Amino acid sequence: MSKKINRPSWDEYFLRLAVLVSSRSTCLRRKVGAVLVKDKRVLATGYNGAPSGITHCEVVGCLREKLNIPSGERHELCRGLHAEQNALLQAALHGVSVKDSTLYITCACCSICAKMIINAGIKEIVFIGDYPDKMAIDFLKESKIKFRKINIKI
């Protein structure tokens, strides 16, 4: 007699991995994790935080917080890289093509990351939370990259 095993869907599985990846974030405002996947295999992961060798925000503080800059604005005033950027950079560093992959992320992307995602050849974005950047959504729609918000309990 076989028992039915309760397994997560692939989307839920990879989004849960993204949540786990986000736990490594050193950002004081928002912890974000990203997982690049192709053919149900993880290609690279990334979380938001300062570049390697640069002092983390938890040590020096957050300039954006000090200046009271709203989320989604003035990205250039942040010490950190976004999770999507770090996932793309990790893939590039190790010579892994992300063309036609899916990006699983804990929140929707900003317009800067959207442009990188478009040029990297990523075909789909699956995310949990929203991000206040309408331009990113416009870019993704225009480029015909699929993006889906999934409501799951993590």
GROMACS .gro file of C-alpha atoms in nm:
model
  154
    1MET     CA    1   0.000   0.000   0.000
    2SER     CA    2   0.153   0.331  -0.105
    3LYS     CA    3   0.113   0.654   0.085
    4LYS     CA    4   0.057   0.989  -0.081
    5ILE     CA    5   0.357   1.210  -0.008
    6ASN     CA    6   0.282   1.580   0.018
    7ARG     CA    7   0.549   1.743  -0.200
    8PRO     CA    8   0.576   2.113  -0.286
    9SER     CA    9   0.523   2.221  -0.646
   10TRP     CA   10   0.838   2.319  -0.835
   11ASP     CA   11   0.746   2.686  -0.798
   12GLU     CA   12   0.701   2.650  -0.423
   13TYR     CA   13   1.023   2.448  -0.393
   14PHE     CA   14   1.237   2.710  -0.570
   15LEU     CA   15   1.066   3.001  -0.394
   16ARG     CA   16   1.136   2.836  -0.059
   17LEU     CA   17   1.500   2.809  -0.165
   18ALA     CA   18   1.494   3.182  -0.247
   19VAL     CA   19   1.360   3.254   0.102
   20LEU     CA   20   1.643   3.046   0.252
   21VAL     CA   21   1.898   3.231   0.036
   22SER     CA   22   1.754   3.564   0.158
   23SER     CA   23   1.850   3.470   0.514
   24ARG     CA   24   2.214   3.543   0.417
   25SER     CA   25   2.130   3.906   0.331
   26THR     CA   26   2.306   4.181   0.521
   27CYS     CA   27   2.061   4.453   0.416
   28LEU     CA   28   1.902   4.639   0.706
   29ARG     CA   29   1.582   4.728   0.515
   30ARG     CA   30   1.479   4.426   0.308
   31LYS     CA   31   1.612   4.071   0.286
   32VAL     CA   32   1.588   3.937  -0.069
   33GLY     CA   33   1.691   3.603  -0.216
   34ALA     CA   34   1.709   3.492  -0.579
   35VAL     CA   35   1.750   3.152  -0.743
   36LEU     CA   36   1.818   3.103  -1.114
   37VAL     CA   37   1.678   2.774  -1.245
   38LYS     CA   38   1.682   2.591  -1.577
   39ASP     CA   39   1.534   2.248  -1.643
   40LYS     CA   40   1.450   2.217  -1.271
   41ARG     CA   41   1.818   2.261  -1.178
   42VAL     CA   42   1.964   2.546  -0.974
   43LEU     CA   43   2.216   2.748  -1.177
   44ALA     CA   44   2.305   3.020  -0.925
   45THR     CA   45   2.177   3.199  -0.618
   46GLY     CA   46   2.212   3.549  -0.483
   47TYR     CA   47   2.108   3.766  -0.194
   48ASN     CA   48   2.123   4.140  -0.145
   49GLY     CA   49   2.418   4.292   0.034
   50ALA     CA   50   2.750   4.469  -0.002
   51PRO     CA   51   3.004   4.336  -0.254
   52SER     CA   52   3.270   4.090  -0.137
   53GLY     CA   53   3.535   4.264   0.068
   54ILE     CA   54   3.319   4.573   0.134
   55THR     CA   55   3.199   4.641   0.488
   56HIS     CA   56   2.839   4.531   0.540
   57CYS     CA   57   2.559   4.776   0.615
   58GLU     CA   58   2.502   4.612   0.952
   59VAL     CA   59   2.845   4.754   1.048
   60VAL     CA   60   2.842   5.099   0.881
   61GLY     CA   61   2.469   5.164   0.877
   62CYS     CA   62   2.231   5.236   0.592
   63LEU     CA   63   2.273   5.567   0.410
   64ARG     CA   64   1.931   5.529   0.245
   65GLU     CA   65   1.773   5.488   0.588
   66LYS     CA   66   1.961   5.790   0.726
   67LEU     CA   67   1.843   6.002   0.431
   68ASN     CA   68   1.488   5.863   0.460
   69ILE     CA   69   1.484   5.747   0.095
   70PRO     CA   70   1.173   5.545   0.008
   71SER     CA   71   1.201   5.189  -0.119
   72GLY     CA   72   1.236   5.171  -0.496
   73GLU     CA   73   1.414   5.507  -0.531
   74ARG     CA   74   1.775   5.625  -0.560
   75HIS     CA   75   1.935   5.280  -0.595
   76GLU     CA   76   2.274   5.441  -0.653
   77LEU     CA   77   2.289   5.544  -0.286
   78CYS     CA   78   2.298   5.184  -0.166
   79ARG     CA   79   2.617   4.996  -0.074
   80GLY     CA   80   2.460   4.668  -0.169
   81LEU     CA   81   2.387   4.474  -0.482
   82HIS     CA   82   2.042   4.334  -0.538
   83ALA     CA   83   1.984   3.959  -0.510
   84GLU     CA   84   1.917   3.931  -0.884
   85GLN     CA   85   2.243   4.109  -0.961
   86ASN     CA   86   2.438   3.877  -0.732
   87ALA     CA   87   2.278   3.567  -0.887
   88LEU     CA   88   2.365   3.690  -1.238
   89LEU     CA   89   2.720   3.776  -1.129
   90GLN     CA   90   2.769   3.435  -0.967
   91ALA     CA   91   2.656   3.263  -1.287
   92ALA     CA   92   2.892   3.480  -1.494
   93LEU     CA   93   3.182   3.426  -1.253
   94HIS     CA   94   3.146   3.050  -1.291
   95GLY     CA   95   3.072   3.049  -1.665
   96VAL     CA   96   2.709   2.938  -1.634
   97SER     CA   97   2.467   3.055  -1.905
   98VAL     CA   98   2.133   3.177  -1.770
   99LYS     CA   99   1.972   3.203  -2.116
  100ASP     CA  100   1.614   3.071  -2.109
  101SER     CA  101   1.623   3.025  -1.731
  102THR     CA  102   1.363   3.118  -1.471
  103LEU     CA  103   1.437   3.357  -1.186
  104TYR     CA  104   1.270   3.279  -0.854
  105ILE     CA  105   1.284   3.575  -0.617
  106THR     CA  106   1.135   3.680  -0.288
  107CYS     CA  107   1.011   4.014  -0.426
  108ALA     CA  108   0.956   4.167  -0.768
  109CYS     CA  109   1.257   4.330  -0.932
  110CYS     CA  110   1.351   4.696  -0.972
  111SER     CA  111   1.394   4.861  -1.313
  112ILE     CA  112   1.775   4.826  -1.302
  113CYS     CA  113   1.751   4.451  -1.239
  114ALA     CA  114   1.472   4.418  -1.497
  115LYS     CA  115   1.706   4.557  -1.764
  116MET     CA  116   1.979   4.310  -1.660
  117ILE     CA  117   1.731   4.021  -1.659
  118ILE     CA  118   1.615   4.114  -2.010
  119ASN     CA  119   1.971   4.124  -2.149
  120ALA     CA  120   2.068   3.802  -1.969
  121GLY     CA  121   1.802   3.613  -2.167
  122ILE     CA  122   1.595   3.506  -1.866
  123LYS     CA  123   1.253   3.393  -1.987
  124GLU     CA  124   1.043   3.408  -1.671
  125ILE     CA  125   1.032   3.560  -1.322
  126VAL     CA  126   0.839   3.402  -1.036
  127PHE     CA  127   0.815   3.609  -0.719
  128ILE     CA  128   0.640   3.633  -0.383
  129GLY     CA  129   0.634   4.000  -0.276
  130ASP     CA  130   0.584   4.327  -0.460
  131TYR     CA  131   0.838   4.605  -0.519
  132PRO     CA  132   0.742   4.969  -0.583
  133ASP     CA  133   0.887   5.016  -0.932
  134LYS     CA  134   0.629   5.046  -1.212
  135MET     CA  135   0.901   5.097  -1.472
  136ALA     CA  136   1.031   4.744  -1.405
  137ILE     CA  137   0.690   4.597  -1.482
  138ASP     CA  138   0.666   4.807  -1.799
  139PHE     CA  139   1.009   4.685  -1.914
  140LEU     CA  140   0.920   4.320  -1.849
  141LYS     CA  141   0.588   4.351  -2.034
  142GLU     CA  142   0.752   4.521  -2.331
  143SER     CA  143   1.026   4.256  -2.347
  144LYS     CA  144   0.764   3.978  -2.321
  145ILE     CA  145   0.929   3.817  -2.019
  146LYS     CA  146   0.670   3.625  -1.822
  147PHE     CA  147   0.637   3.726  -1.459
  148ARG     CA  148   0.410   3.566  -1.205
  149LYS     CA  149   0.335   3.643  -0.845
  150ILE     CA  150   0.277   3.331  -0.637
  151ASN     CA  151   0.094   3.343  -0.308
  152ILE     CA  152   0.243   3.075  -0.086
  153LYS     CA  153   0.292   3.036   0.286
  154ILE     CA  154   0.658   3.031   0.374
   0.00000   0.00000   0.00000
